[in-house]
Amino acid sequence: MFPDANTGYTYEDCKATADWLLTQTGLSPLVGIVCGSGLGGLADLLKDQVVFNYKDIPNFPQSTVHGHAGRLVFGTLKGRACVCMQGRFHLYEGYPIQKITLPMRIFKLLGVETVLMTNAAGGLNQDFKVGDVMIIKDHLNMPGLAGNNPLSGPNDERFGVRFPCMSDAYDRELQQLALDVGQDLGYGDFLREGVYCVLGGPSFETIAECRMLSKLGADAVGMSTVHEVIVARHCGMRVLALSLITNQAVMDYDSEEKANHEEVLETGKQRAEQLERLISTMVARIEHNNNYV
Ligand SMILES: O=P(O)(O)O[C@@H]1C[C@H](O)[C@@H](CO)O1
């Protein structure tokens, strides 16, 4: 079922899907995880798994991108109840923006309080290297600035307010926790902080576009995450998002580099284990009431 072009999914649609999942799992997760391109291995760490293929979940879209398995995995990570999206949805797959972000509202109705997201991104900041992990502190929402926002359409106050604030989109305590955990694990050398810019994709950026985005203040560029963040914040969940810098954005007309999805997946493979350890250690230190231990 596609959402109505003007109204998106109703609260009742989302509730029906969440209740369907809760009935089958009996597990109400407090932490939701969204895995980026090639980074779905995290879901395999969950214990006592209950797994759903997206195609079997009412209202859910299908994953169409290589590196996004298309499975919703419930289980425990370091003893904490979690739900993990092994594969996300992107605007360029052709879905309405409300459909891409539907899982965030389902997370909320499942009981999730904290969402941890990963993505693969191109590095615009010249100090960044391939393999760096950037803690997202803010975003530039290009589709949003052009009028494509997942909250467009009638607002249901049961989810959140009409005009949600986004200056606190990325939870500062969770960012600090990521830095602390990263230091404890010896990852300080490749942990960065910065601004993520979302574009529609699927074509990678031109050189002129990369130069423009860098001048605008973006440190990394990608094709996801921000839409999910907006919907997650609208309904009151706390968010941490991490970008794995899988490639350097091409900024120079003399460069022979060409962005490609294979390189994105390959870098994901090389850094996956450390990213998984970072997130699972964080999960162990997030308290149920959203304080940190
Ligand atoms: O889901 P993410 O943002 O990790 O996926 C990135 C953006 C494109 O979908 C793809 C390009 O290689 O990876």
mmCIF file of N, CA and C in Angstrom, residues 32 39 50 58 66 79 89 100 124 141 145 188 200-201 222 239 242 252 279:
data_model
loop_
_atom_site.group_PDB
_atom_site.id
_atom_site.type_symbol
_atom_site.label_atom_id
_atom_site.label_comp_id
_atom_site.label_asym_id
_atom_site.label_seq_id
_atom_site.Cartn_x
_atom_site.Cartn_y
_atom_site.Cartn_z
ATOM 1 N N GLY A 32 16.577 1.574 18.623
ATOM 2 C CA GLY A 32 16.394 1.243 17.206
ATOM 3 C C GLY A 32 17.681 1.561 16.468
ATOM 4 N N LEU A 39 26.692 -1.906 5.812
ATOM 5 C CA LEU A 39 26.976 -1.895 7.251
ATOM 6 C C LEU A 39 25.955 -2.717 8.037
ATOM 7 N N VAL A 50 14.529 -12.418 16.307
ATOM 8 C CA VAL A 50 13.292 -12.669 15.553
ATOM 9 C C VAL A 50 13.422 -11.795 14.303
ATOM 10 N N PRO A 58 3.465 -5.699 6.995
ATOM 11 C CA PRO A 58 2.430 -4.839 6.408
ATOM 12 C C PRO A 58 2.907 -3.397 6.271
ATOM 13 N N HIS A 66 21.791 -2.858 -3.488
ATOM 14 C CA HIS A 66 22.813 -3.822 -3.085
ATOM 15 C C HIS A 66 23.495 -3.301 -1.816
ATOM 16 N N GLY A 79 22.551 -7.314 26.051
ATOM 17 C CA GLY A 79 21.470 -7.439 27.031
ATOM 18 C C GLY A 79 20.331 -6.448 26.871
ATOM 19 N N PHE A 89 15.762 2.792 3.210
ATOM 20 C CA PHE A 89 15.151 3.220 1.943
ATOM 21 C C PHE A 89 15.654 4.609 1.585
ATOM 22 N N ILE A 100 9.671 6.227 2.950
ATOM 23 C CA ILE A 100 11.061 6.032 3.364
ATOM 24 C C ILE A 100 11.205 6.116 4.875
ATOM 25 N N LEU A 124 33.902 15.398 2.102
ATOM 26 C CA LEU A 124 34.142 16.705 1.477
ATOM 27 C C LEU A 124 35.241 17.461 2.219
ATOM 28 N N ASN A 141 19.876 19.854 4.503
ATOM 29 C CA ASN A 141 18.838 19.019 3.894
ATOM 30 C C ASN A 141 18.454 19.610 2.542
ATOM 31 N N LEU A 145 15.182 21.693 1.632
ATOM 32 C CA LEU A 145 15.219 23.111 1.264
ATOM 33 C C LEU A 145 14.432 23.343 -0.027
ATOM 34 N N GLY A 188 40.203 6.900 18.452
ATOM 35 C CA GLY A 188 40.329 8.359 18.373
ATOM 36 C C GLY A 188 40.920 8.842 17.060
ATOM 37 N N GLY A 200 19.467 13.957 -3.238
ATOM 38 C CA GLY A 200 18.497 12.950 -3.667
ATOM 39 C C GLY A 200 19.123 11.704 -4.276
ATOM 40 N N GLY A 201 20.321 11.818 -4.872
ATOM 41 C CA GLY A 201 20.896 10.676 -5.587
ATOM 42 C C GLY A 201 19.995 10.280 -6.738
ATOM 43 N N GLY A 222 25.841 12.540 1.321
ATOM 44 C CA GLY A 222 25.222 11.226 1.170
ATOM 45 C C GLY A 222 23.801 11.347 0.644
ATOM 46 N N VAL A 239 18.474 10.878 18.769
ATOM 47 C CA VAL A 239 19.155 10.365 17.582
ATOM 48 C C VAL A 239 20.664 10.570 17.671
ATOM 49 N N LEU A 242 26.002 8.286 12.517
ATOM 50 C CA LEU A 242 27.431 8.178 12.185
ATOM 51 C C LEU A 242 27.580 7.970 10.685
ATOM 52 N N ASP A 252 38.418 17.998 -7.695
ATOM 53 C CA ASP A 252 39.516 18.527 -8.491
ATOM 54 C C ASP A 252 39.390 18.010 -9.933
ATOM 55 N N ILE A 279 29.110 0.818 18.150
ATOM 56 C CA ILE A 279 27.666 0.928 18.409
ATOM 57 C C ILE A 279 27.235 -0.030 19.512
#
